[in-house]
Tab-separated table of C-alpha atoms in Angstrom:
chain	number	residue	atom	x	y	z
A	1	MET	CA	-16.376	-3.098	-12.246
A	2	PHE	CA	-13.426	-4.560	-13.954
A	3	GLU	CA	-14.786	-3.988	-17.279
A	4	VAL	CA	-14.552	-0.018	-16.882
A	5	PRO	CA	-11.476	1.819	-18.766
A	6	GLN	CA	-11.216	4.097	-15.835
A	7	LEU	CA	-11.857	3.662	-11.978
A	8	GLU	CA	-11.912	6.431	-9.323
A	9	VAL	CA	-11.656	6.101	-5.369
A	10	ILE	CA	-13.589	8.524	-3.648
A	11	SER	CA	-13.023	9.360	0.407
A	12	LEU	CA	-16.556	9.231	1.892
A	13	SER	CA	-17.809	11.020	5.391
A	14	ARG	CA	-17.272	8.087	7.524
A	15	ASP	CA	-13.826	7.266	8.455
A	16	LEU	CA	-12.035	4.310	6.152
A	17	HIS	CA	-14.769	4.126	3.736
A	18	TYR	CA	-14.630	4.497	0.188
A	19	GLN	CA	-16.670	4.553	-3.185
A	20	LEU	CA	-15.335	3.278	-6.127
A	21	ARG	CA	-16.870	4.681	-9.428
A	22	ASP	CA	-16.824	4.884	-13.073
A	23	PRO	CA	-15.129	8.622	-13.614
A	24	GLN	CA	-16.918	8.942	-17.453
A	25	THR	CA	-20.555	8.203	-15.961
A	26	GLU	CA	-19.446	9.011	-12.260
A	27	SER	CA	-21.978	5.994	-11.331
A	28	ALA	CA	-21.361	4.071	-8.655
A	29	LEU	CA	-19.371	0.545	-8.928
A	30	ALA	CA	-18.575	-0.806	-5.512
A	31	MET	CA	-18.354	0.088	-1.615
A	32	VAL	CA	-15.395	-0.309	0.491
A	33	ALA	CA	-15.468	-0.492	4.525
A	34	PRO	CA	-13.390	-1.820	7.077
A	35	VAL	CA	-14.926	-5.347	7.974
A	36	ALA	CA	-12.238	-6.689	10.514
A	37	VAL	CA	-9.890	-4.200	12.935
A	38	GLY	CA	-6.681	-5.961	14.733
A	39	GLU	CA	-6.339	-4.861	18.320
A	40	LEU	CA	-3.333	-1.997	19.020
A	41	ARG	CA	-0.685	-3.859	20.977
A	42	GLU	CA	1.951	-2.060	23.053
A	43	GLU	CA	5.364	-3.771	23.225
A	44	LYS	CA	6.198	-3.414	26.493
A	45	GLY	CA	9.662	-3.995	28.370
A	46	PHE	CA	13.641	-4.643	26.459
A	47	LYS	CA	11.497	-4.910	23.245
A	48	ARG	CA	9.874	-1.901	23.333
A	49	PHE	CA	12.726	-0.065	24.153
A	50	LEU	CA	15.244	-1.803	21.208
A	51	ARG	CA	11.697	-1.074	18.663
A	52	SER	CA	12.250	2.724	19.824
A	53	LYS	CA	15.721	3.100	19.916
A	54	GLY	CA	16.634	4.907	16.164
A	55	PRO	CA	16.936	8.129	14.310
A	56	GLY	CA	13.236	8.260	13.509
A	57	ARG	CA	13.635	8.683	9.713
A	58	PHE	CA	9.900	8.715	8.879
A	59	PRO	CA	6.801	9.688	10.490
A	60	GLY	CA	5.349	6.779	12.109
A	61	GLU	CA	8.350	4.578	12.260
A	62	ASN	CA	7.549	3.600	16.170
A	63	VAL	CA	4.128	3.425	15.859
A	64	HIS	CA	2.513	-0.032	15.723
A	65	ILE	CA	-0.741	0.181	13.414
A	66	PRO	CA	-2.824	-3.012	13.567
A	67	ARG	CA	-4.118	-4.925	10.587
A	68	ILE	CA	-7.372	-3.981	8.790
A	69	THR	CA	-9.378	-6.081	6.597
A	70	PHE	CA	-11.830	-3.988	3.965
A	71	GLY	CA	-14.860	-5.685	2.201
A	72	VAL	CA	-15.290	-4.633	-1.318
A	73	GLY	CA	-18.782	-4.986	-2.524
A	74	ASP	CA	-22.403	-3.605	-3.082
A	75	ARG	CA	-24.824	-1.239	-0.924
A	76	GLU	CA	-26.654	-4.354	0.073
A	77	GLY	CA	-23.690	-5.917	1.835
A	78	ARG	CA	-22.769	-8.513	-0.615
A	79	THR	CA	-18.778	-8.848	-0.793
A	80	PHE	CA	-16.883	-9.132	-3.792
A	81	PHE	CA	-13.487	-9.530	-2.687
A	82	PHE	CA	-11.414	-8.227	0.134
A	83	VAL	CA	-8.368	-6.355	0.559
A	84	ASP	CA	-6.377	-6.642	3.632
A	85	ARG	CA	-3.874	-4.575	5.150
A	86	ALA	CA	-1.274	-6.212	6.780
A	87	GLU	CA	0.137	-5.548	10.642
A	88	LYS	CA	2.642	-2.677	10.432
A	89	LEU	CA	4.953	-3.283	13.393
A	90	ALA	CA	6.773	-0.637	15.586
A	91	GLY	CA	10.220	-0.319	14.471
A	92	HIS	CA	9.871	1.074	10.620
A	93	GLY	CA	8.175	3.529	8.592
A	94	CYS	CA	7.676	1.811	5.329
A	95	MET	CA	3.798	0.602	4.037
A	96	PRO	CA	2.450	-2.574	4.691
A	97	HIS	CA	1.834	-5.300	2.116
A	98	TYR	CA	-1.935	-5.722	1.254
A	99	ALA	CA	-3.282	-9.273	0.308
A	100	VAL	CA	-6.321	-9.840	-2.276
A	101	VAL	CA	-8.669	-12.205	-1.259
A	102	ASP	CA	-11.814	-13.685	-2.802
A	103	VAL	CA	-15.158	-14.413	-0.278
A	104	GLY	CA	-14.235	-18.000	0.214
A	105	GLY	CA	-10.404	-17.278	1.274
A	106	GLY	CA	-8.767	-17.973	-1.859
A	107	VAL	CA	-5.749	-15.576	-2.289
A	108	ILE	CA	-6.196	-13.342	-5.524
A	109	GLY	CA	-2.901	-11.692	-5.336
A	110	TYR	CA	-0.549	-9.065	-3.256
A	111	THR	CA	0.485	-5.363	-3.555
A	112	THR	CA	4.146	-5.133	-2.604
A	113	ASN	CA	6.833	-3.075	-2.096
A	114	ASP	CA	10.587	-3.409	-1.455
A	115	HIS	CA	11.203	-1.818	1.896
A	116	ARG	CA	14.953	-1.915	1.618
A	117	GLN	CA	14.739	0.161	-1.886
A	118	SER	CA	12.443	2.752	-0.344
A	119	LEU	CA	15.608	3.995	1.591
A	120	VAL	CA	17.514	4.317	-1.493
A	121	PRO	CA	17.280	8.116	-3.141
A	122	PRO	CA	16.659	7.983	-6.613
A	123	ASP	CA	19.801	8.101	-8.758
A	124	GLY	CA	18.924	7.325	-11.990
A	125	PRO	CA	19.380	9.469	-15.077
A	126	VAL	CA	17.285	12.751	-15.424
A	127	ASP	CA	15.717	14.119	-18.212
A	128	ALA	CA	15.059	17.422	-20.053
A	129	GLU	CA	12.175	17.999	-17.989
A	130	GLY	CA	13.445	17.134	-14.880
A	131	MET	CA	12.176	13.971	-14.268
A	132	THR	CA	13.469	10.278	-13.849
A	133	LEU	CA	11.713	6.604	-13.426
A	134	LEU	CA	12.004	4.613	-10.125
A	135	SER	CA	11.429	1.019	-11.030
A	136	GLY	CA	11.223	-2.184	-9.364
A	137	ARG	CA	10.382	-1.021	-5.913
A	138	GLY	CA	6.733	-1.810	-5.831
A	139	HIS	CA	4.529	-4.648	-7.247
A	140	LEU	CA	1.677	-6.295	-8.138
A	141	ARG	CA	1.747	-9.929	-7.425
A	142	ASP	CA	-0.236	-12.904	-8.240
A	143	ARG	CA	-1.149	-15.946	-5.390
A	144	ASP	CA	2.083	-17.225	-5.742
A	145	HIS	CA	4.166	-14.187	-5.017
A	146	GLU	CA	4.908	-14.223	-8.674
A	147	VAL	CA	5.508	-10.520	-10.408
A	148	VAL	CA	2.311	-9.829	-12.751
A	149	CYS	CA	3.485	-5.933	-12.813
A	150	ASP	CA	6.129	-3.560	-11.915
A	151	MET	CA	5.232	-0.027	-10.839
A	152	VAL	CA	6.878	2.422	-12.722
A	153	ALA	CA	6.824	5.930	-11.275
A	154	ARG	CA	7.918	9.063	-13.004
A	155	VAL	CA	8.867	11.318	-10.149
A	156	ALA	CA	10.395	15.097	-10.273
A	157	MET	CA	14.068	15.404	-9.324
A	158	ASN	CA	13.549	19.389	-9.362
A	159	PRO	CA	11.221	21.931	-7.770
A	160	GLU	CA	11.363	23.672	-11.137
A	161	ALA	CA	10.049	20.334	-13.096
A	162	THR	CA	6.826	20.960	-14.760
A	163	ALA	CA	5.945	17.315	-16.390
A	164	GLU	CA	3.250	15.303	-15.283
A	165	PRO	CA	4.013	12.822	-12.711
A	166	GLY	CA	2.549	9.274	-12.425
A	167	VAL	CA	2.621	5.406	-12.484
A	168	ARG	CA	2.562	2.889	-14.934
A	169	PHE	CA	1.931	-0.567	-14.208
A	170	MET	CA	3.986	-2.489	-16.519
A	171	GLY	CA	3.530	-6.385	-17.629
A	172	ARG	CA	6.062	-8.780	-17.875
A	173	ASP	CA	6.185	-8.616	-21.340
A	174	GLY	CA	6.997	-5.007	-21.301
A	175	ALA	CA	3.149	-3.543	-21.973
A	176	LEU	CA	1.256	-1.047	-20.411
A	177	LEU	CA	-1.758	-1.990	-18.325
A	178	ALA	CA	-2.832	0.800	-16.575
A	179	GLN	CA	-1.501	3.921	-15.552
A	180	MET	CA	-2.067	6.851	-13.008
A	181	ARG	CA	-1.291	10.452	-13.859
A	182	GLY	CA	-0.099	12.701	-10.580
A	183	TYR	CA	1.690	11.765	-7.651
A	184	ASP	CA	-1.544	11.349	-5.575
A	185	SER	CA	-4.344	9.895	-8.153
A	186	THR	CA	-7.504	8.773	-7.036
A	187	LYS	CA	-7.599	7.562	-10.647
A	188	VAL	CA	-6.506	4.748	-12.823
A	189	GLU	CA	-6.711	4.506	-16.778
A	190	PHE	CA	-6.850	0.428	-17.680
A	191	ALA	CA	-5.634	-0.716	-20.397
A	192	PRO	CA	-8.163	-2.618	-22.980
A	193	GLN	CA	-5.817	-5.786	-22.948
A	194	ALA	CA	-5.238	-5.445	-18.958
A	195	PRO	CA	-6.527	-8.996	-17.892
A	196	GLN	CA	-8.809	-9.369	-14.766
A	197	LEU	CA	-6.369	-10.056	-12.615
A	198	VAL	CA	-4.322	-6.880	-12.967
A	199	ARG	CA	-7.674	-5.045	-12.808
A	200	ALA	CA	-8.688	-6.362	-9.498
A	201	LEU	CA	-4.687	-5.748	-8.082
A	202	VAL	CA	-4.702	-2.008	-9.344
A	203	THR	CA	-8.037	-1.933	-7.750
A	204	ALA	CA	-6.686	-2.749	-4.560
A	205	LEU	CA	-3.744	-0.381	-5.058
A	206	MET	CA	-5.819	2.276	-5.127
A	207	ILE	CA	-8.167	1.441	-2.136
A	208	ALA	CA	-4.329	1.151	-0.610
A	209	GLY	CA	-3.599	4.642	-1.484
A	210	ARG	CA	-6.268	6.317	0.437
A	211	VAL	CA	-6.053	4.001	3.245
A	212	ASP	CA	-2.297	4.556	3.585
A	213	GLU	CA	-2.646	8.560	2.980
A	214	ARG	CA	-5.709	8.490	5.925
A	215	LEU	CA	-3.166	6.540	8.406
A	216	GLN	CA	-0.203	7.781	7.973
A	217	VAL	CA	-2.045	11.659	8.416
A	218	SER	CA	-3.618	10.678	11.411
A	219	ILE	CA	-0.433	9.415	12.541
A	220	ILE	CA	1.532	12.749	12.133
A	221	THR	CA	-1.543	14.909	13.789
A	222	SER	CA	-3.231	12.889	16.066
A	223	GLY	CA	-1.995	9.014	16.637
A	224	TYR	CA	-3.451	6.243	15.268
A	225	SER	CA	-7.548	6.186	15.802
A	226	ALA	CA	-8.902	2.666	15.107
A	227	PRO	CA	-11.829	2.363	12.501
A	228	GLU	CA	-15.155	0.951	13.614
A	229	PRO	CA	-16.088	-2.321	11.788
A	230	VAL	CA	-19.002	-2.940	9.693
A	231	GLN	CA	-18.960	-6.478	10.927
A	232	ALA	CA	-19.325	-8.316	13.935
A	233	PRO	CA	-15.780	-9.606	15.191
A	234	GLY	CA	-14.325	-12.748	14.278
A	235	GLU	CA	-12.500	-13.934	10.953
A	236	PRO	CA	-13.807	-12.259	7.718
A	237	TYR	CA	-12.702	-15.273	5.518
A	238	PRO	CA	-11.168	-18.267	5.783
A	239	GLY	CA	-7.885	-18.746	5.956
A	240	TYR	CA	-7.633	-15.174	7.327
A	241	GLN	CA	-4.777	-16.086	9.807
A	242	ASP	CA	-2.334	-16.815	7.798
A	243	VAL	CA	-2.371	-14.818	4.549
A	244	HIS	CA	0.280	-12.271	6.169
A	245	SER	CA	2.603	-14.719	7.532
A	246	SER	CA	5.243	-14.808	5.174
A	247	TYR	CA	5.333	-11.007	4.963
A	248	MET	CA	4.978	-11.002	8.888
A	249	ARG	CA	8.395	-12.714	8.706
A	250	TYR	CA	9.894	-10.553	6.095
A	251	GLN	CA	9.157	-6.986	8.230
A	252	GLU	CA	10.386	-8.874	11.488
A	253	GLU	CA	13.570	-9.539	9.400
A	254	PHE	CA	13.513	-6.200	7.449
A	255	ILE	CA	13.263	-4.156	11.191
A	256	GLU	CA	16.241	-5.923	12.220
A	257	TRP	CA	18.589	-4.970	9.143
A	258	TYR	CA	17.006	-1.165	9.258
A	259	LYS	CA	17.946	-0.910	12.720
A	260	LYS	CA	21.978	-1.924	11.957
A	261	GLU	CA	21.459	0.144	8.800
A	262	MET	CA	20.411	3.194	10.722
A	263	ASN	CA	22.952	2.826	13.165
A	264	LYS	CA	25.387	2.717	10.579
A	265	ARG	CA	24.224	5.940	8.618
A	266	GLY	CA	24.571	7.278	11.907
A	267	ARG	CA	27.974	6.408	13.215
A	268	ILE	CA	29.387	7.567	9.148
A	269	ALA	CA	27.949	10.824	9.375
A	270	ALA	CA	29.190	11.480	13.213
A	271	ALA	CA	32.690	10.721	12.161
A	272	GLY	CA	31.992	13.106	9.248
A	273	GLY	CA	31.796	10.696	6.241
């Protein structure tokens, strides 16, 4: 799976089930299915009141989405690795981080995004085609949280822009390791020198993109609906309880910052500033 020059994620008819395939040959490489689904938590009392207060900039901002762990494996049920979507707490609209974990519970790496930077509008130089570059917002990280790839997005700054948008995955030495063409591409192209770690993390990110899209759409249209896990209840791998512990602390801290920041912006807007 990590040797093909291109990879594609196909959504299947069963909710939150996917197939990874080689788009050049259309051969199946792996199947993706939810194997563990967390419980929907409804906050009560004063904490729920505090979470719900605010301008609600993003759809689903005040919705809790439980943790969902996906197994990536073959049709016979053998798992290659897990892609673990962290719980999203109510109180912000950012997409949560993902952990990529081997079958023995060893963390391979993480896909992350800077929640604060997600609130900052693009302000870089605009080229002749009406496009600008966004970097430093999304990263692929190793098991020690060290950055192995910066995700550099090329985005349109006006409706008349006709150039192709996309995302490039740049290594620490500035080398191009992989790229997606288009805003919402289901395909990724790997550079020949892309290491297996980068290929695994990019693959996880491609899965994450489809999952985030499905969950976000469901929240906007009909609210959260839990998928049916294909495994019996229980922890899918050793160390399951702790793999997102540092991110959950970050998320709590961000929610407090976000609430204050939105209130400050609201006061400035009300004052005509």
